[in-house]
Amino acid sequence: MRRTPRKRRLFEKPGNMVYSPTVVPTQGPNASQSLSGSAPYFTMSVDTTAASLAEETRIVLFDSSQGYQLLTGYAMPVGVLINSDSNAQFLLNDLAHVAATIGTIKMELSGDATKYSQQFARRIDLYECKRGQAPSVVKSLYPSMGISEAQFRSDLTHFFADIVITNRHSLVYTQLKGLNTTFGFFQDAEVGRKL
């Protein structure tokens, strides 16, 4: 008796599936929407060295829907400069459509070195804004509780964030005058390695 070769069935990934196993809608308005993964790393820097700024300035990062700023009636002073490795406005526009997963944050300071330890001790709050509600704190992050590089560099720390940022979220903190803070946002990074 002779055996006939058996045909093997291979799984074929649907055209609207990215990075299997990813579940995407097959019906409805988002059926053809392609999903993309979060960027593994991006940076933002906040400069409060302008002479016109107060000693302490409340900084609002992300907030692409402007929910926090509109609901609290707050607008950052004109002297605050925010830059990014990719255009800061592009990041806001992108967050309106694709959430960012952030596992670890690297915070590096430059400027007035006498204020480094004070700045690291300041809390960073993650707010979420929803229709019909006041902005609410989802999580508080404490840079000084991270892994400090103080024995080598007093201007650098890494800390776990474990957050997801959508267009409804904003990071809010107070930055001292005379500092330039650069945040490195990592999707997933090994804390303690030299970054």
PDB file of C-alpha atoms in Angstrom:
ATOM      1  CA  MET A   1       0.000   0.000   0.000  1.00  0.00           C
ATOM      2  CA  ARG A   2       1.377   3.327  -1.060  1.00  0.00           C
ATOM      3  CA  ARG A   3       0.843   6.445   1.014  1.00  0.00           C
ATOM      4  CA  THR A   4      -0.154   9.640  -0.610  1.00  0.00           C
ATOM      5  CA  PRO A   5       1.560  12.773   0.620  1.00  0.00           C
ATOM      6  CA  ARG A   6      -0.501  14.744   3.048  1.00  0.00           C
ATOM      7  CA  LYS A   7      -1.145  18.389   2.357  1.00  0.00           C
ATOM      8  CA  ARG A   8      -0.186  20.601   5.256  1.00  0.00           C
ATOM      9  CA  ARG A   9      -2.347  23.560   6.054  1.00  0.00           C
ATOM     10  CA  LEU A  10      -0.440  26.644   7.029  1.00  0.00           C
ATOM     11  CA  PHE A  11      -1.945  29.492   8.934  1.00  0.00           C
ATOM     12  CA  GLU A  12      -2.183  32.580   6.784  1.00  0.00           C
ATOM     13  CA  LYS A  13      -2.112  35.871   8.578  1.00  0.00           C
ATOM     14  CA  PRO A  14      -4.990  38.144   7.524  1.00  0.00           C
ATOM     15  CA  GLY A  15      -3.948  41.333   5.763  1.00  0.00           C
ATOM     16  CA  ASN A  16      -5.151  43.563   8.575  1.00  0.00           C
ATOM     17  CA  MET A  17      -3.213  41.737  11.293  1.00  0.00           C
ATOM     18  CA  VAL A  18       0.092  43.210  12.430  1.00  0.00           C
ATOM     19  CA  TYR A  19       2.672  41.455  14.635  1.00  0.00           C
ATOM     20  CA  SER A  20       0.695  38.283  15.240  1.00  0.00           C
ATOM     21  CA  PRO A  21      -0.924  37.364  17.518  1.00  0.00           C
ATOM     22  CA  THR A  22      -2.739  40.695  17.413  1.00  0.00           C
ATOM     23  CA  VAL A  23      -6.492  40.878  17.383  1.00  0.00           C
ATOM     24  CA  VAL A  24      -7.935  43.535  15.112  1.00  0.00           C
ATOM     25  CA  PRO A  25     -11.527  44.298  14.198  1.00  0.00           C
ATOM     26  CA  THR A  26     -12.791  42.559  11.076  1.00  0.00           C
ATOM     27  CA  GLN A  27     -16.029  44.503  10.862  1.00  0.00           C
ATOM     28  CA  GLY A  28     -17.110  48.059  11.576  1.00  0.00           C
ATOM     29  CA  PRO A  29     -15.432  51.428  11.093  1.00  0.00           C
ATOM     30  CA  ASN A  30     -11.981  50.260  12.266  1.00  0.00           C
ATOM     31  CA  ALA A  31     -11.895  47.051  10.223  1.00  0.00           C
ATOM     32  CA  SER A  32      -9.167  48.191   7.887  1.00  0.00           C
ATOM     33  CA  GLN A  33      -7.193  50.123  10.494  1.00  0.00           C
ATOM     34  CA  SER A  34      -3.630  48.928  10.727  1.00  0.00           C
ATOM     35  CA  LEU A  35      -2.172  48.729  14.196  1.00  0.00           C
ATOM     36  CA  SER A  36       1.386  49.727  14.857  1.00  0.00           C
ATOM     37  CA  GLY A  37       3.505  48.991  17.884  1.00  0.00           C
ATOM     38  CA  SER A  38       4.571  51.693  20.289  1.00  0.00           C
ATOM     39  CA  ALA A  39       7.924  53.316  19.576  1.00  0.00           C
ATOM     40  CA  PRO A  40      10.610  51.588  21.652  1.00  0.00           C
ATOM     41  CA  TYR A  41      12.191  54.918  22.629  1.00  0.00           C
ATOM     42  CA  PHE A  42      11.539  58.640  22.273  1.00  0.00           C
ATOM     43  CA  THR A  43      12.680  61.749  24.099  1.00  0.00           C
ATOM     44  CA  MET A  44      11.244  65.065  25.159  1.00  0.00           C
ATOM     45  CA  SER A  45      13.103  67.963  26.738  1.00  0.00           C
ATOM     46  CA  VAL A  46      11.610  70.775  28.797  1.00  0.00           C
ATOM     47  CA  ASP A  47      13.575  74.017  29.151  1.00  0.00           C
ATOM     48  CA  THR A  48      12.705  76.477  31.943  1.00  0.00           C
ATOM     49  CA  THR A  49      15.803  78.678  31.733  1.00  0.00           C
ATOM     50  CA  ALA A  50      13.957  81.739  30.377  1.00  0.00           C
ATOM     51  CA  ALA A  51      14.293  84.806  32.602  1.00  0.00           C
ATOM     52  CA  SER A  52      10.545  85.532  32.397  1.00  0.00           C
ATOM     53  CA  LEU A  53       9.531  82.312  34.204  1.00  0.00           C
ATOM     54  CA  ALA A  54       8.641  81.981  37.881  1.00  0.00           C
ATOM     55  CA  GLU A  55      10.820  79.974  40.267  1.00  0.00           C
ATOM     56  CA  GLU A  56       8.451  77.002  39.862  1.00  0.00           C
ATOM     57  CA  THR A  57       6.536  76.214  36.662  1.00  0.00           C
ATOM     58  CA  ARG A  58       3.830  73.579  36.252  1.00  0.00           C
ATOM     59  CA  ILE A  59       4.640  71.501  33.162  1.00  0.00           C
ATOM     60  CA  VAL A  60       2.013  69.554  31.201  1.00  0.00           C
ATOM     61  CA  LEU A  61       3.390  66.904  28.825  1.00  0.00           C
ATOM     62  CA  PHE A  62       1.378  64.993  26.213  1.00  0.00           C
ATOM     63  CA  ASP A  63      -2.303  65.992  26.812  1.00  0.00           C
ATOM     64  CA  SER A  64      -3.013  65.657  23.097  1.00  0.00           C
ATOM     65  CA  SER A  65      -6.770  66.133  23.607  1.00  0.00           C
ATOM     66  CA  GLN A  66      -5.997  69.189  25.787  1.00  0.00           C
ATOM     67  CA  GLY A  67      -8.421  67.782  28.363  1.00  0.00           C
ATOM     68  CA  TYR A  68      -6.219  68.632  31.359  1.00  0.00           C
ATOM     69  CA  GLN A  69      -5.468  72.169  30.206  1.00  0.00           C
ATOM     70  CA  LEU A  70      -9.069  72.967  29.212  1.00  0.00           C
ATOM     71  CA  LEU A  71     -10.676  71.456  32.319  1.00  0.00           C
ATOM     72  CA  THR A  72      -8.227  73.124  34.727  1.00  0.00           C
ATOM     73  CA  GLY A  73      -7.989  76.405  32.804  1.00  0.00           C
ATOM     74  CA  TYR A  74      -4.194  76.177  32.765  1.00  0.00           C
ATOM     75  CA  ALA A  75      -1.862  77.136  29.925  1.00  0.00           C
ATOM     76  CA  MET A  76       1.900  76.809  30.239  1.00  0.00           C
ATOM     77  CA  PRO A  77       3.848  80.088  30.183  1.00  0.00           C
ATOM     78  CA  VAL A  78       5.248  81.217  26.841  1.00  0.00           C
ATOM     79  CA  GLY A  79       8.858  80.909  28.057  1.00  0.00           C
ATOM     80  CA  VAL A  80       8.683  77.098  28.430  1.00  0.00           C
ATOM     81  CA  LEU A  81      10.367  75.321  25.501  1.00  0.00           C
ATOM     82  CA  ILE A  82       9.462  71.696  24.727  1.00  0.00           C
ATOM     83  CA  ASN A  83      11.495  69.761  22.164  1.00  0.00           C
ATOM     84  CA  SER A  84      11.562  66.164  21.038  1.00  0.00           C
ATOM     85  CA  ASP A  85      13.768  63.787  19.045  1.00  0.00           C
ATOM     86  CA  SER A  86      10.855  63.651  16.631  1.00  0.00           C
ATOM     87  CA  ASN A  87       8.685  66.728  16.310  1.00  0.00           C
ATOM     88  CA  ALA A  88       6.761  67.392  19.561  1.00  0.00           C
ATOM     89  CA  GLN A  89       3.596  68.249  17.650  1.00  0.00           C
ATOM     90  CA  PHE A  90       3.893  64.975  15.728  1.00  0.00           C
ATOM     91  CA  LEU A  91       4.061  63.092  19.053  1.00  0.00           C
ATOM     92  CA  LEU A  92       0.845  64.763  20.206  1.00  0.00           C
ATOM     93  CA  ASN A  93      -0.896  64.011  16.926  1.00  0.00           C
ATOM     94  CA  ASP A  94       0.320  60.412  17.027  1.00  0.00           C
ATOM     95  CA  LEU A  95      -0.909  59.939  20.615  1.00  0.00           C
ATOM     96  CA  ALA A  96      -4.371  60.975  19.479  1.00  0.00           C
ATOM     97  CA  HIS A  97      -4.472  57.722  17.456  1.00  0.00           C
ATOM     98  CA  VAL A  98      -1.875  55.301  18.903  1.00  0.00           C
ATOM     99  CA  ALA A  99      -1.269  54.835  22.633  1.00  0.00           C
ATOM    100  CA  ALA A 100       2.290  54.845  23.975  1.00  0.00           C
ATOM    101  CA  THR A 101       3.367  52.128  26.387  1.00  0.00           C
ATOM    102  CA  ILE A 102       6.110  53.344  28.707  1.00  0.00           C
ATOM    103  CA  GLY A 103       7.933  50.946  31.006  1.00  0.00           C
ATOM    104  CA  THR A 104      10.919  53.025  32.105  1.00  0.00           C
ATOM    105  CA  ILE A 105      11.764  56.720  32.143  1.00  0.00           C
ATOM    106  CA  LYS A 106      15.252  58.176  32.073  1.00  0.00           C
ATOM    107  CA  MET A 107      15.386  61.709  33.499  1.00  0.00           C
ATOM    108  CA  GLU A 108      18.469  63.815  32.842  1.00  0.00           C
ATOM    109  CA  LEU A 109      18.966  67.384  34.066  1.00  0.00           C
ATOM    110  CA  SER A 110      21.201  70.207  32.925  1.00  0.00           C
ATOM    111  CA  GLY A 111      21.495  73.817  34.040  1.00  0.00           C
ATOM    112  CA  ASP A 112      21.650  74.916  37.689  1.00  0.00           C
ATOM    113  CA  ALA A 113      23.331  71.923  39.389  1.00  0.00           C
ATOM    114  CA  THR A 114      22.330  73.128  42.870  1.00  0.00           C
ATOM    115  CA  LYS A 115      18.698  72.250  42.062  1.00  0.00           C
ATOM    116  CA  TYR A 116      19.159  68.683  40.761  1.00  0.00           C
ATOM    117  CA  SER A 117      18.253  66.843  43.982  1.00  0.00           C
ATOM    118  CA  GLN A 118      15.235  69.130  44.542  1.00  0.00           C
ATOM    119  CA  GLN A 119      13.953  68.435  41.029  1.00  0.00           C
ATOM    120  CA  PHE A 120      14.369  64.653  41.342  1.00  0.00           C
ATOM    121  CA  ALA A 121      12.348  64.765  44.592  1.00  0.00           C
ATOM    122  CA  ARG A 122       9.315  66.260  42.822  1.00  0.00           C
ATOM    123  CA  ARG A 123       6.424  63.964  41.996  1.00  0.00           C
ATOM    124  CA  ILE A 124       5.211  63.446  38.406  1.00  0.00           C
ATOM    125  CA  ASP A 125       1.470  62.758  38.154  1.00  0.00           C
ATOM    126  CA  LEU A 126      -0.267  60.926  35.323  1.00  0.00           C
ATOM    127  CA  TYR A 127      -3.733  62.439  34.831  1.00  0.00           C
ATOM    128  CA  GLU A 128      -6.628  61.056  32.844  1.00  0.00           C
ATOM    129  CA  CYS A 129      -9.417  63.290  31.548  1.00  0.00           C
ATOM    130  CA  LYS A 130     -12.854  61.900  30.684  1.00  0.00           C
ATOM    131  CA  ARG A 131     -16.059  63.523  29.578  1.00  0.00           C
ATOM    132  CA  GLY A 132     -18.097  64.798  32.508  1.00  0.00           C
ATOM    133  CA  GLN A 133     -15.279  64.446  35.044  1.00  0.00           C
ATOM    134  CA  ALA A 134     -12.528  66.565  36.479  1.00  0.00           C
ATOM    135  CA  PRO A 135      -8.976  65.389  35.646  1.00  0.00           C
ATOM    136  CA  SER A 136      -8.035  62.544  37.971  1.00  0.00           C
ATOM    137  CA  VAL A 137      -4.641  61.228  39.027  1.00  0.00           C
ATOM    138  CA  VAL A 138      -4.137  57.713  37.699  1.00  0.00           C
ATOM    139  CA  LYS A 139      -0.605  57.216  38.975  1.00  0.00           C
ATOM    140  CA  SER A 140       2.143  59.165  40.709  1.00  0.00           C
ATOM    141  CA  LEU A 141       5.778  58.643  39.721  1.00  0.00           C
ATOM    142  CA  TYR A 142       8.716  59.471  41.971  1.00  0.00           C
ATOM    143  CA  PRO A 143      12.023  59.979  40.117  1.00  0.00           C
ATOM    144  CA  SER A 144      14.068  60.006  43.350  1.00  0.00           C
ATOM    145  CA  MET A 145      12.903  56.438  44.088  1.00  0.00           C
ATOM    146  CA  GLY A 146      14.468  55.187  40.867  1.00  0.00           C
ATOM    147  CA  ILE A 147      17.974  53.982  40.174  1.00  0.00           C
ATOM    148  CA  SER A 148      20.232  56.943  40.746  1.00  0.00           C
ATOM    149  CA  GLU A 149      23.546  57.496  39.024  1.00  0.00           C
ATOM    150  CA  ALA A 150      24.590  59.910  41.829  1.00  0.00           C
ATOM    151  CA  GLN A 151      27.913  58.196  42.531  1.00  0.00           C
ATOM    152  CA  PHE A 152      28.961  59.057  38.965  1.00  0.00           C
ATOM    153  CA  ARG A 153      26.437  61.617  37.704  1.00  0.00           C
ATOM    154  CA  SER A 154      24.166  63.667  39.938  1.00  0.00           C
ATOM    155  CA  ASP A 155      22.114  64.737  36.919  1.00  0.00           C
ATOM    156  CA  LEU A 156      20.678  61.336  35.907  1.00  0.00           C
ATOM    157  CA  THR A 157      18.116  58.862  37.226  1.00  0.00           C
ATOM    158  CA  HIS A 158      16.029  55.995  35.832  1.00  0.00           C
ATOM    159  CA  PHE A 159      12.694  54.925  37.266  1.00  0.00           C
ATOM    160  CA  PHE A 160       9.930  52.460  36.460  1.00  0.00           C
ATOM    161  CA  ALA A 161       6.755  53.971  35.059  1.00  0.00           C
ATOM    162  CA  ASP A 162       4.603  51.076  33.796  1.00  0.00           C
ATOM    163  CA  ILE A 163       2.060  53.425  32.185  1.00  0.00           C
ATOM    164  CA  VAL A 164       0.061  53.702  28.988  1.00  0.00           C
ATOM    165  CA  ILE A 165      -0.490  57.166  27.558  1.00  0.00           C
ATOM    166  CA  THR A 166      -3.416  57.869  25.249  1.00  0.00           C
ATOM    167  CA  ASN A 167      -4.873  61.136  24.004  1.00  0.00           C
ATOM    168  CA  ARG A 168      -6.702  61.453  27.343  1.00  0.00           C
ATOM    169  CA  HIS A 169      -3.553  61.322  29.494  1.00  0.00           C
ATOM    170  CA  SER A 170      -1.077  63.981  30.543  1.00  0.00           C
ATOM    171  CA  LEU A 171       2.062  63.984  32.681  1.00  0.00           C
ATOM    172  CA  VAL A 172       2.037  66.944  35.060  1.00  0.00           C
ATOM    173  CA  TYR A 173       4.883  68.047  37.311  1.00  0.00           C
ATOM    174  CA  THR A 174       6.582  71.180  38.635  1.00  0.00           C
ATOM    175  CA  GLN A 175       9.952  72.160  37.205  1.00  0.00           C
ATOM    176  CA  LEU A 176      12.330  74.582  38.873  1.00  0.00           C
ATOM    177  CA  LYS A 177      13.633  77.622  37.044  1.00  0.00           C
ATOM    178  CA  GLY A 178      17.045  77.346  35.388  1.00  0.00           C
ATOM    179  CA  LEU A 179      16.796  73.655  34.459  1.00  0.00           C
ATOM    180  CA  ASN A 180      16.571  71.744  31.218  1.00  0.00           C
ATOM    181  CA  THR A 181      15.032  68.306  31.783  1.00  0.00           C
ATOM    182  CA  THR A 182      15.358  65.587  29.152  1.00  0.00           C
ATOM    183  CA  PHE A 183      13.042  62.596  29.489  1.00  0.00           C
ATOM    184  CA  GLY A 184      13.846  59.349  27.699  1.00  0.00           C
ATOM    185  CA  PHE A 185      10.714  57.213  27.446  1.00  0.00           C
ATOM    186  CA  PHE A 186      11.399  53.488  26.995  1.00  0.00           C
ATOM    187  CA  GLN A 187       8.778  50.954  26.017  1.00  0.00           C
ATOM    188  CA  ASP A 188      10.867  48.279  27.695  1.00  0.00           C
ATOM    189  CA  ALA A 189      14.373  48.709  29.034  1.00  0.00           C
ATOM    190  CA  GLU A 190      16.625  47.018  31.486  1.00  0.00           C
ATOM    191  CA  VAL A 191      17.010  49.424  34.390  1.00  0.00           C
ATOM    192  CA  GLY A 192      20.555  49.856  35.624  1.00  0.00           C
ATOM    193  CA  ARG A 193      22.318  49.556  32.285  1.00  0.00           C
ATOM    194  CA  LYS A 194      24.044  52.581  30.833  1.00  0.00           C
ATOM    195  CA  LEU A 195      21.626  54.186  28.420  1.00  0.00           C
TER     196      LEU A 195
END
